[in-house]
Short mmCIF file of C-alpha atoms and ligand atoms in Angstrom, two decimals:
data_model
loop_
_atom_site.label_atom_id
_atom_site.label_comp_id
_atom_site.label_asym_id
_atom_site.label_seq_id
_atom_site.Cartn_x
_atom_site.Cartn_y
_atom_site.Cartn_z
CA UNK A 1 3.57 206.35 101.76
CA UNK A 2 6.54 208.69 102.91
CA UNK A 3 7.48 209.45 105.92
CA UNK A 4 10.59 211.54 105.96
CA UNK A 5 12.92 213.58 103.73
CA UNK A 6 15.83 212.07 103.28
CA UNK A 7 19.07 214.02 102.21
CA UNK A 8 22.68 213.63 101.91
CA UNK A 9 25.56 216.28 102.46
CA UNK A 10 28.30 216.63 99.87
CA UNK A 11 30.83 218.93 101.60
CA UNK A 12 31.23 219.37 105.20
CA UNK A 13 33.13 222.90 105.76
CA UNK A 14 31.83 226.20 106.74
CA UNK A 15 28.58 225.91 104.62
CA UNK A 16 27.52 222.23 105.48
CA UNK A 17 28.26 222.46 109.03
CA UNK A 18 26.06 225.75 109.19
CA UNK A 19 23.10 223.67 107.35
CA UNK A 20 23.50 220.73 109.46
CA UNK A 21 23.47 222.86 112.52
CA UNK A 22 20.17 224.74 111.51
CA UNK A 23 18.50 221.34 110.38
CA UNK A 24 19.30 219.56 113.57
CA UNK A 25 18.63 222.60 116.04
CA UNK A 26 15.30 223.62 114.24
CA UNK A 27 14.21 219.84 113.52
CA UNK A 28 10.37 219.80 115.24
CA UNK A 29 10.17 223.72 113.53
CA UNK A 30 10.70 222.06 110.12
CA UNK A 31 8.77 219.26 110.48
CA UNK A 32 5.62 221.34 111.51
CA UNK A 33 6.02 223.37 107.87
CA UNK A 34 7.05 220.63 105.89
CA UNK A 35 4.97 218.09 107.28
CA UNK A 36 7.73 215.47 107.23
CA UNK A 37 11.35 215.10 109.13
CA UNK A 38 14.37 215.94 107.13
CA UNK A 39 16.96 213.57 107.77
CA UNK A 40 20.62 213.98 107.20
CA UNK A 41 21.74 210.18 105.60
CA UNK A 42 25.35 211.09 104.68
CA UNK A 43 28.06 213.27 104.45
CA UNK A 44 30.53 213.31 101.87
CA UNK A 45 33.95 214.83 102.63
CA UNK A 46 37.34 214.25 101.64
CA UNK A 47 39.34 213.62 104.84
CA UNK A 48 37.72 211.26 107.45
CA UNK A 49 39.77 212.32 110.22
CA UNK A 50 39.33 215.77 110.27
CA UNK A 51 38.17 217.81 113.40
CA UNK A 52 34.17 219.39 112.03
CA UNK A 53 33.16 222.41 113.00
CA UNK A 54 30.39 220.60 114.46
CA UNK A 55 29.67 217.00 115.93
CA UNK A 56 27.84 214.10 113.71
CA UNK A 57 27.68 210.81 114.64
CA UNK A 58 30.89 209.32 112.47
CA UNK A 59 28.89 207.04 110.81
CA UNK A 60 27.01 209.47 108.49
CA UNK A 61 30.66 210.66 107.14
CA UNK A 62 31.65 208.73 104.00
CA UNK A 63 34.42 209.56 101.48
CA UNK A 64 32.60 207.61 98.88
CA UNK A 65 30.22 209.34 96.94
CA UNK A 66 28.48 206.27 95.89
CA UNK A 67 27.19 205.88 99.22
CA UNK A 68 25.11 209.03 98.40
CA UNK A 69 24.55 208.95 94.48
CA UNK A 70 23.67 205.22 94.59
CA UNK A 71 21.55 205.06 97.70
CA UNK A 72 17.81 205.21 96.38
CA UNK A 73 16.21 206.28 99.86
CA UNK A 74 18.16 209.89 99.16
CA UNK A 75 15.69 212.31 98.37
CA UNK A 76 18.01 215.37 98.26
CA UNK A 77 21.68 216.23 97.52
CA UNK A 78 22.96 219.41 99.17
CA UNK A 79 26.38 220.24 96.71
CA UNK A 80 28.38 222.35 99.55
CA UNK A 81 31.57 221.14 98.27
CA UNK A 82 32.61 223.62 95.76
CA UNK A 83 35.12 224.06 92.90
CA UNK A 84 33.97 222.79 89.40
CA UNK A 85 33.85 219.29 87.45
CA UNK A 86 33.50 217.27 90.60
CA UNK A 87 30.93 219.30 91.84
CA UNK A 88 29.18 219.44 88.36
CA UNK A 89 29.40 215.55 87.96
CA UNK A 90 28.05 214.79 91.50
CA UNK A 91 25.32 217.17 90.14
CA UNK A 92 24.39 216.08 86.79
CA UNK A 93 24.65 212.07 88.39
CA UNK A 94 21.94 213.18 91.30
CA UNK A 95 19.70 214.30 88.38
CA UNK A 96 20.11 211.43 86.76
CA UNK A 97 19.45 209.36 89.74
CA UNK A 98 15.89 211.03 90.37
CA UNK A 99 17.41 213.33 93.41
CA UNK A 100 16.68 217.26 93.89
CA UNK A 101 19.56 219.01 94.07
CA UNK A 102 20.70 222.13 96.45
CA UNK A 103 24.05 224.15 95.68
CA UNK A 104 25.56 227.29 97.18
CA UNK A 105 28.01 226.87 94.13
CA UNK A 106 28.16 230.80 92.78
CA UNK A 107 30.38 229.76 90.00
CA UNK A 108 28.94 226.57 88.91
CA UNK A 109 25.40 227.98 88.57
CA UNK A 110 26.58 231.01 86.64
CA UNK A 111 29.07 229.20 84.09
CA UNK A 112 26.49 226.23 83.72
CA UNK A 113 23.39 227.05 85.28
CA UNK A 114 21.16 226.32 82.64
CA UNK A 115 22.55 223.06 81.53
CA UNK A 116 21.87 221.90 85.38
CA UNK A 117 18.21 223.49 85.32
CA UNK A 118 17.34 222.22 81.56
CA UNK A 119 18.61 218.59 83.14
CA UNK A 120 16.22 218.94 86.22
CA UNK A 121 12.87 220.31 84.30
CA UNK A 122 13.67 217.03 81.82
CA UNK A 123 13.60 215.21 85.05
CA UNK A 124 10.87 216.77 87.02
CA UNK A 125 13.32 217.61 89.71
CA UNK A 126 14.24 220.90 91.58
CA UNK A 127 17.63 222.51 91.93
CA UNK A 128 17.66 225.21 94.98
CA UNK A 129 20.51 227.87 94.76
CA UNK A 130 19.53 230.28 97.24
CA UNK A 131 22.90 230.53 98.89
CA UNK A 132 24.99 230.94 95.87
CA UNK A 133 23.81 235.14 95.95
CA UNK A 134 24.52 237.22 98.91
CA UNK A 135 24.82 234.12 101.20
CA UNK A 136 21.98 234.85 104.00
CA UNK A 137 20.15 237.46 101.67
CA UNK A 138 16.67 235.48 100.59
CA UNK A 139 17.56 237.39 97.12
CA UNK A 140 16.76 234.45 94.53
CA UNK A 141 13.35 233.43 96.11
CA UNK A 142 12.27 236.93 95.98
CA UNK A 143 13.16 237.36 92.45
CA UNK A 144 11.32 234.01 91.95
CA UNK A 145 8.28 234.38 93.65
CA UNK A 146 7.51 238.32 95.16
CA UNK A 147 9.00 239.61 92.09
CA UNK A 148 8.46 236.98 88.81
CA UNK A 149 4.93 238.84 88.00
CA UNK A 150 6.78 242.15 87.84
CA UNK A 151 9.39 243.77 85.36
CA UNK A 152 12.58 244.63 87.19
CA UNK A 153 14.47 246.94 85.16
CA UNK A 154 17.56 247.19 87.15
CA UNK A 155 19.54 245.76 89.96
CA UNK A 156 22.59 246.56 91.69
CA UNK A 157 24.28 245.25 94.21
CA UNK A 158 27.66 245.18 96.79
CA UNK A 159 27.46 241.06 96.32
CA UNK A 160 30.91 240.51 97.42
CA UNK A 161 31.75 241.44 101.20
CA UNK A 162 35.33 240.87 100.84
CA UNK A 163 36.13 244.23 98.85
CA UNK A 164 33.51 245.83 100.76
CA UNK A 165 35.29 245.29 103.85
CA UNK A 166 38.49 246.75 101.90
CA UNK A 167 37.03 249.52 100.32
CA UNK A 168 35.67 250.81 103.78
CA UNK A 169 38.46 249.97 105.36
CA UNK A 170 40.14 252.16 103.01
CA UNK A 171 37.79 254.70 103.01
CA UNK A 172 37.39 255.00 107.41
CA UNK A 173 40.91 254.61 107.73
CA UNK A 174 42.43 256.54 105.18
CA UNK A 175 44.39 253.53 104.48
CA UNK A 176 46.23 251.60 101.24
CA UNK A 177 44.57 248.61 99.05
CA UNK A 178 47.42 246.92 100.39
CA UNK A 179 47.41 247.47 104.21
CA UNK A 180 43.35 247.21 103.70
CA UNK A 181 43.61 243.42 101.75
CA UNK A 182 45.96 242.57 104.56
CA UNK A 183 43.80 243.42 107.10
CA UNK A 184 40.70 241.54 105.49
CA UNK A 185 43.12 238.66 105.39
CA UNK A 186 44.22 238.67 108.83
CA UNK A 187 40.41 239.20 109.79
CA UNK A 188 39.33 235.75 107.90
CA UNK A 189 37.32 237.79 105.37
CA UNK A 190 39.82 237.35 102.28
CA UNK A 191 41.29 234.44 101.06
CA UNK A 192 45.21 233.73 100.57
CA UNK A 193 44.64 233.88 96.82
CA UNK A 194 42.14 236.79 96.48
CA UNK A 195 42.06 236.97 93.16
CA UNK A 196 38.05 235.54 92.74
CA UNK A 197 37.14 238.65 95.41
CA UNK A 198 39.09 241.72 94.44
CA UNK A 199 39.16 240.95 90.58
CA UNK A 200 35.85 240.84 90.52
CA UNK A 201 34.87 237.14 89.50
CA UNK A 202 33.21 236.63 92.38
CA UNK A 203 30.79 239.34 91.92
CA UNK A 204 29.86 239.00 88.20
CA UNK A 205 29.10 235.28 88.88
CA UNK A 206 26.37 236.24 90.84
CA UNK A 207 24.84 239.32 88.80
CA UNK A 208 24.94 236.11 86.05
CA UNK A 209 22.75 234.53 88.35
CA UNK A 210 20.65 237.46 89.52
CA UNK A 211 20.36 238.76 85.67
CA UNK A 212 19.13 235.06 85.08
CA UNK A 213 16.52 235.64 87.18
CA UNK A 214 15.59 238.92 87.00
CA UNK A 215 15.60 239.41 83.30
CA UNK A 216 14.29 235.32 82.76
CA UNK A 217 17.35 234.43 80.26
CA UNK A 218 20.48 233.04 80.20
CA UNK A 219 23.39 235.14 81.11
CA UNK A 220 26.43 234.67 78.85
CA UNK A 221 29.12 234.96 81.72
CA UNK A 222 31.40 236.25 79.52
CA UNK A 223 29.45 238.82 78.25
CA UNK A 224 29.96 240.56 82.03
CA UNK A 225 32.15 243.63 82.16
CA UNK A 226 34.20 242.90 85.06
CA UNK A 227 36.96 245.11 86.67
CA UNK A 228 38.68 244.72 90.10
CA UNK A 229 39.36 246.94 92.61
CA UNK A 230 43.13 246.40 93.20
CA UNK A 231 43.91 249.33 91.21
CA UNK A 232 42.10 251.89 93.32
CA UNK A 233 43.80 254.07 95.63
CA UNK A 234 43.94 256.07 99.24
CA UNK A 235 43.62 259.46 96.62
CA UNK A 236 40.50 258.53 94.82
CA UNK A 237 38.69 257.34 97.80
CA UNK A 238 39.96 260.87 99.10
CA UNK A 239 38.70 262.61 95.92
CA UNK A 240 35.92 261.01 95.79
CA UNK A 241 35.15 262.07 99.28
CA UNK A 242 35.72 265.63 98.34
CA UNK A 243 32.98 265.41 95.80
CA UNK A 244 30.20 264.02 98.14
CA UNK A 245 30.89 260.68 96.51
CA UNK A 246 31.90 257.11 98.07
CA UNK A 247 33.85 254.06 95.91
CA UNK A 248 31.92 250.60 95.76
CA UNK A 249 32.68 247.56 94.02
CA UNK A 250 29.22 247.68 92.17
CA UNK A 251 27.19 244.68 90.31
CA UNK A 252 25.02 246.77 88.06
CA UNK A 253 22.85 245.18 85.70
CA UNK A 254 19.87 246.72 83.41
CA UNK A 255 17.36 245.27 80.90
CA UNK A 256 17.64 248.20 78.40
CA UNK A 257 14.24 248.00 75.96
CA UNK A 258 15.11 244.18 76.31
CA UNK A 259 18.73 244.49 75.61
CA UNK A 260 21.26 243.74 78.61
CA UNK A 261 24.07 245.58 80.25
CA UNK A 262 25.69 243.91 82.81
CA UNK A 263 29.18 245.26 84.55
CA UNK A 264 30.90 244.96 87.32
CA UNK A 265 33.16 247.25 88.84
CA UNK A 266 34.12 250.17 91.11
CA UNK A 267 31.55 252.72 91.06
CA UNK A 268 31.61 256.47 92.72
CA UNK A 269 28.28 256.80 94.45
CA UNK A 270 26.47 259.95 96.06
CA UNK A 271 27.06 258.99 99.91
CA UNK A 272 23.19 259.08 100.65
CA UNK A 273 22.60 256.40 98.04
CA UNK A 274 21.45 253.18 100.01
CA UNK A 275 23.93 251.38 98.75
CA UNK A 276 26.83 253.69 99.92
CA UNK A 277 25.67 253.23 103.41
CA UNK A 278 26.81 249.16 103.25
CA UNK A 279 29.71 248.83 104.55
CA UNK A 280 31.72 245.96 105.78
CA UNK A 281 31.10 242.54 104.54
CA UNK A 282 27.71 243.18 104.17
CA UNK A 283 26.44 242.60 100.94
CA UNK A 284 22.83 244.53 99.59
CA UNK A 285 21.24 244.32 96.17
CA UNK A 286 18.87 247.37 94.98
CA UNK A 287 16.14 246.34 92.65
CA UNK A 288 14.22 248.79 90.59
CA UNK A 289 10.71 247.08 89.30
CA UNK A 290 8.04 248.69 86.88
CA UNK A 291 4.90 247.54 89.66
CA UNK A 292 7.08 247.87 92.83
CA UNK A 293 9.43 250.60 92.08
CA UNK A 294 12.19 250.54 94.41
CA UNK A 295 13.35 247.42 96.59
CA UNK A 296 16.44 247.20 98.77
CA UNK A 297 17.38 243.98 100.12
CA UNK A 298 20.46 244.09 103.05
CA UNK A 299 22.40 241.29 105.54
CA UNK A 300 25.21 239.06 105.49
CA UNK A 301 26.70 237.84 102.47
CA UNK A 302 28.31 234.96 103.71
CA UNK A 303 29.01 233.01 106.98
CA UNK A 304 28.19 229.28 108.45
CA UNK A 305 24.63 230.36 109.66
CA UNK A 306 23.32 232.56 107.11
CA UNK A 307 24.09 230.77 104.40
CA UNK A 308 23.47 227.77 106.05
CA UNK A 309 20.20 228.82 106.91
CA UNK A 310 19.13 229.87 102.58
CA UNK A 311 20.67 226.15 102.13
CA UNK A 312 18.32 224.97 104.92
CA UNK A 313 15.76 227.02 103.31
CA UNK A 314 15.63 225.68 99.83
CA UNK A 315 16.04 222.37 101.56
CA UNK A 316 12.66 222.33 103.20
CA UNK A 317 11.02 223.85 99.97
CA UNK A 318 12.36 220.92 97.78
CA UNK A 319 10.99 218.80 101.15
CA UNK A 320 7.53 220.64 100.96
CA UNK A 321 6.91 219.55 97.46
CA UNK A 322 8.01 216.00 97.76
CA UNK A 323 5.67 215.95 100.68
CA UNK A 324 2.85 217.72 98.71
CA UNK A 325 3.70 215.13 95.65
CA UNK A 326 4.10 218.59 93.84
CA UNK A 327 4.70 218.34 90.05
CA UNK A 328 5.02 222.57 89.79
CA UNK A 329 8.09 223.62 87.14
CA UNK A 330 10.21 225.01 89.99
CA UNK A 331 13.22 225.56 88.00
CA UNK A 332 12.33 228.92 86.17
CA UNK A 333 15.10 227.13 83.47
CA UNK A 334 12.29 228.89 80.62
CA UNK A 335 14.81 231.39 79.34
CA UNK A 336 14.32 233.08 76.77
CA UNK A 337 17.91 234.33 74.84
CA UNK A 338 18.91 237.94 74.75
CA UNK A 339 21.27 240.61 73.36
CA UNK A 340 23.55 242.95 75.25
CA UNK A 341 23.73 246.76 74.76
CA UNK A 342 27.30 247.02 73.06
CA UNK A 343 28.25 250.41 74.05
CA UNK A 344 27.06 251.27 77.77
CA UNK A 345 26.49 255.06 78.65
CA UNK A 346 28.09 256.10 81.55
CA UNK A 347 29.82 259.50 83.48
CA UNK A 348 33.65 258.98 84.44
CA UNK A 349 36.15 260.50 86.84
CA UNK A 350 39.55 260.29 85.42
CA UNK A 351 42.43 261.28 87.09
CA UNK A 352 45.32 262.20 85.02
CA UNK A 353 48.73 263.24 86.17
CA UNK A 354 50.16 266.07 83.23
CA UNK A 355 52.95 268.52 82.97
CA UNK A 356 52.69 271.63 84.76
CA UNK A 357 52.08 274.34 81.80
CA UNK A 358 49.82 276.48 80.64
CA UNK A 359 47.46 275.24 77.65
CA UNK A 360 47.91 271.18 78.59
CA UNK A 361 44.12 271.87 80.20
CA UNK A 362 42.56 273.38 76.90
CA UNK A 363 44.84 270.55 75.13
CA UNK A 364 42.98 267.60 77.09
CA UNK A 365 39.83 269.62 76.61
CA UNK A 366 40.09 269.43 72.72
CA UNK A 367 40.99 265.55 72.47
CA UNK A 368 37.93 265.26 74.85
CA UNK A 369 35.45 268.09 72.52
CA UNK A 370 36.72 266.00 69.51
CA UNK A 371 35.43 263.01 70.72
CA UNK A 372 31.94 264.20 72.06
CA UNK A 373 33.19 264.06 75.68
CA UNK A 374 31.61 266.94 77.88
CA UNK A 375 32.41 267.58 80.85
CA UNK A 376 30.90 268.32 84.00
CA UNK A 377 33.74 269.71 86.20
CA UNK A 378 37.49 269.82 86.27
CA UNK A 379 39.76 270.42 88.80
CA UNK A 380 43.32 270.62 89.70
CA UNK A 381 44.88 268.94 92.74
CA UNK A 382 48.21 268.48 94.10
CA UNK A 383 50.33 271.32 91.85
CA UNK A 384 54.23 270.73 91.88
CA UNK A 385 56.59 273.14 89.93
CA UNK A 386 57.14 269.88 86.96
CA UNK A 387 53.73 268.57 87.54
CA UNK A 388 50.32 268.39 88.66
CA UNK A 389 47.27 266.42 88.95
CA UNK A 390 43.63 266.85 87.31
CA UNK A 391 40.44 265.25 87.83
CA UNK A 392 37.83 265.46 84.91
CA UNK A 393 34.05 264.46 85.47
CA UNK A 394 32.49 263.52 81.85
CA UNK A 395 28.85 263.62 81.38
CA UNK A 396 27.17 260.53 80.47
CA UNK A 397 28.98 259.15 77.30
CA UNK A 398 29.27 255.87 75.09
CA UNK A 399 32.35 254.07 76.50
CA UNK A 400 33.84 253.87 73.11
CA UNK A 401 33.91 257.39 72.62
CA UNK A 402 35.23 258.37 76.41
CA UNK A 403 37.77 255.20 75.86
CA UNK A 404 39.17 256.32 72.34
CA UNK A 405 39.65 260.08 73.78
CA UNK A 406 41.48 258.67 77.02
CA UNK A 407 43.92 256.35 74.38
CA UNK A 408 44.65 259.71 72.41
CA UNK A 409 45.01 261.79 76.05
CA UNK A 410 47.53 259.28 76.64
CA UNK A 411 49.72 259.75 73.92
CA UNK A 412 49.85 263.69 74.45
CA UNK A 413 53.69 264.99 75.29
CA UNK A 414 51.79 266.79 78.18
CA UNK A 415 50.50 263.82 79.96
CA UNK A 416 52.78 261.65 82.63
CA UNK A 417 49.93 259.13 82.82
CA UNK A 418 46.25 258.25 83.25
CA UNK A 419 46.50 257.48 86.84
CA UNK A 420 42.79 256.08 87.20
CA UNK A 421 38.94 256.07 85.67
CA UNK A 422 36.15 255.10 87.58
CA UNK A 423 32.46 255.19 86.48
CA UNK A 424 30.25 257.87 88.20
CA UNK A 425 26.83 257.24 89.07
CA UNK A 426 26.05 260.31 90.15
CA UNK A 427 22.05 260.14 90.49
CA UNK A 428 22.67 256.82 92.00
CA UNK A 429 19.72 255.26 90.19
CA UNK A 430 21.88 254.33 86.59
N1 LIG B 1 31.71 230.51 102.95
C1 LIG B 1 30.80 230.89 103.27
O1 LIG B 1 30.23 231.44 103.90
C2 LIG B 1 30.29 230.69 101.70
C3 LIG B 1 29.23 231.49 100.96
C4 LIG B 1 28.19 231.64 100.06
C5 LIG B 1 28.49 230.15 99.56
N2 LIG B 1 29.41 229.23 99.44
C6 LIG B 1 30.04 228.26 98.75
O2 LIG B 1 29.81 227.46 99.56
C7 LIG B 1 30.49 226.28 98.91
C8 LIG B 1 31.23 225.23 100.35
O3 LIG B 1 31.53 226.59 100.73
P1 LIG B 1 32.74 226.37 102.42
O4 LIG B 1 33.16 227.89 102.72
O5 LIG B 1 31.67 225.79 103.54
O6 LIG B 1 33.50 225.82 101.76
P2 LIG B 1 34.55 224.83 102.69
O7 LIG B 1 34.82 225.32 104.07
O8 LIG B 1 36.29 224.93 102.20
O9 LIG B 1 34.36 223.19 102.48
C9 LIG B 1 34.67 222.78 101.57
C10 LIG B 1 34.23 221.03 102.15
O10 LIG B 1 33.70 220.19 100.99
C11 LIG B 1 34.51 218.88 100.87
N3 LIG B 1 34.83 218.47 99.96
C12 LIG B 1 35.78 219.82 99.02
N4 LIG B 1 35.75 219.08 97.78
C13 LIG B 1 35.65 217.86 97.75
C14 LIG B 1 35.39 216.47 97.28
N5 LIG B 1 36.16 216.58 96.25
N6 LIG B 1 35.23 215.73 97.57
C15 LIG B 1 34.50 214.94 98.99
N7 LIG B 1 34.73 216.41 100.15
C16 LIG B 1 34.94 217.63 99.00
C17 LIG B 1 35.84 219.36 102.05
O11 LIG B 1 36.15 218.25 102.71
P3 LIG B 1 37.30 218.21 104.25
O12 LIG B 1 36.97 218.98 104.94
O13 LIG B 1 37.27 216.43 104.20
O14 LIG B 1 38.39 218.88 103.33
C18 LIG B 1 34.87 220.15 103.14
O15 LIG B 1 34.29 219.58 104.24
C19 LIG B 1 31.16 227.25 97.80
O16 LIG B 1 30.51 226.57 96.67
C20 LIG B 1 31.24 228.23 98.49
O17 LIG B 1 31.29 229.06 97.22
C21 LIG B 1 30.40 229.61 100.83
#
């Protein structure tokens, strides 16, 4: 008869130390709910001499993964190292050796989640990955449990805190992108190389994970359309503001009659949309489902304790299953393949820099018209002797027609450049 659940943590940085803190501080609370103690037996790190964010008995620390993978007493391996190949091989090895797994690794789960979950299912093991999406927000658990009987139609989310911080700064302080990025770095909200955040990769991984669970399928990360925020300018933020909109890096996933459409990119949203009100590094996920209707989850998308809590909750869930001797199928790896929408429909904000001459607007309007792109509104902004800036808001149109029209517009001799194109969700609910 088992007396305790034994776990090992691989990686003892921000999230690893937060997880350890929660497990030790709330040990009794957790024991009362699981029915057994959860005990950390080993912690894997790279540098044994590094000062840690939380004090741990030195005998727990190791640099040898085999101390964990080869220990038959360890029930759960908690991967909090990040990275790809090493993390993947430790996770697969842990499953091969009959250990349950918890991870916060979004890139790994987005790219190789199916392999991991399939192996776990084959071996009757659980993989918890709540912390891989939106740090402290229990969104995966909600999709897997409360929403599992419902049909999810749409998932929209601000799932990257760094970009939301940058866009909030640009909007509140009128700063340019580079300045706001610099502030994010100095606050510790952006990494030295911010590419994964600002170019939308991180958000794309999270949207792939959420869509897999929400739409009961396996999402191919390569099918997630991705655009970052590095081309957003102060002028676009100003014009959006004048139009009653705000710019957010949004993940949008839709199930349109069985076909998926998943994208990450800057979107203009009405200022009163619940997601438009999410400021700074916070995250939020907005869900529309058939039975429930609209739901929104809001909270910290990262951080030592918030993310550590999500990891600890996954460990506790697995602990409960072990304590109950439960064999239920926990991983939702029963994913059907789905196809993808080939040509999405959207409205667009387009800022075009033109030669200041009569007839120019008519020329551009005629190209839009030839491609079936209807214009909702057009307004001329900065006008100088030689040049003018014109903003066009289109009606909903197939992306392919819109892009063809833009290519032709770029080639007109009255057009200096197409300075920006941003999707508009004018009613905010896609
Ligand atoms: N930070 C957050 O708020 C947050 C939120 C959600 C999800 N996540 C995810 O959580 C994971 C961990 O993130 P983090 O911010 O905690 O990272 P971190 O602070 O950089 O910590 C990483 C830890 O892993 C250890 N490590 C890395 N590679 C290793 C290897 N090959 N062998 C042994 N140990 C290794 C490091 O050891 P040393 O300390 O000895 O160098 C360090 O302790 C990542 O997948 C991340 O995407 C993080």
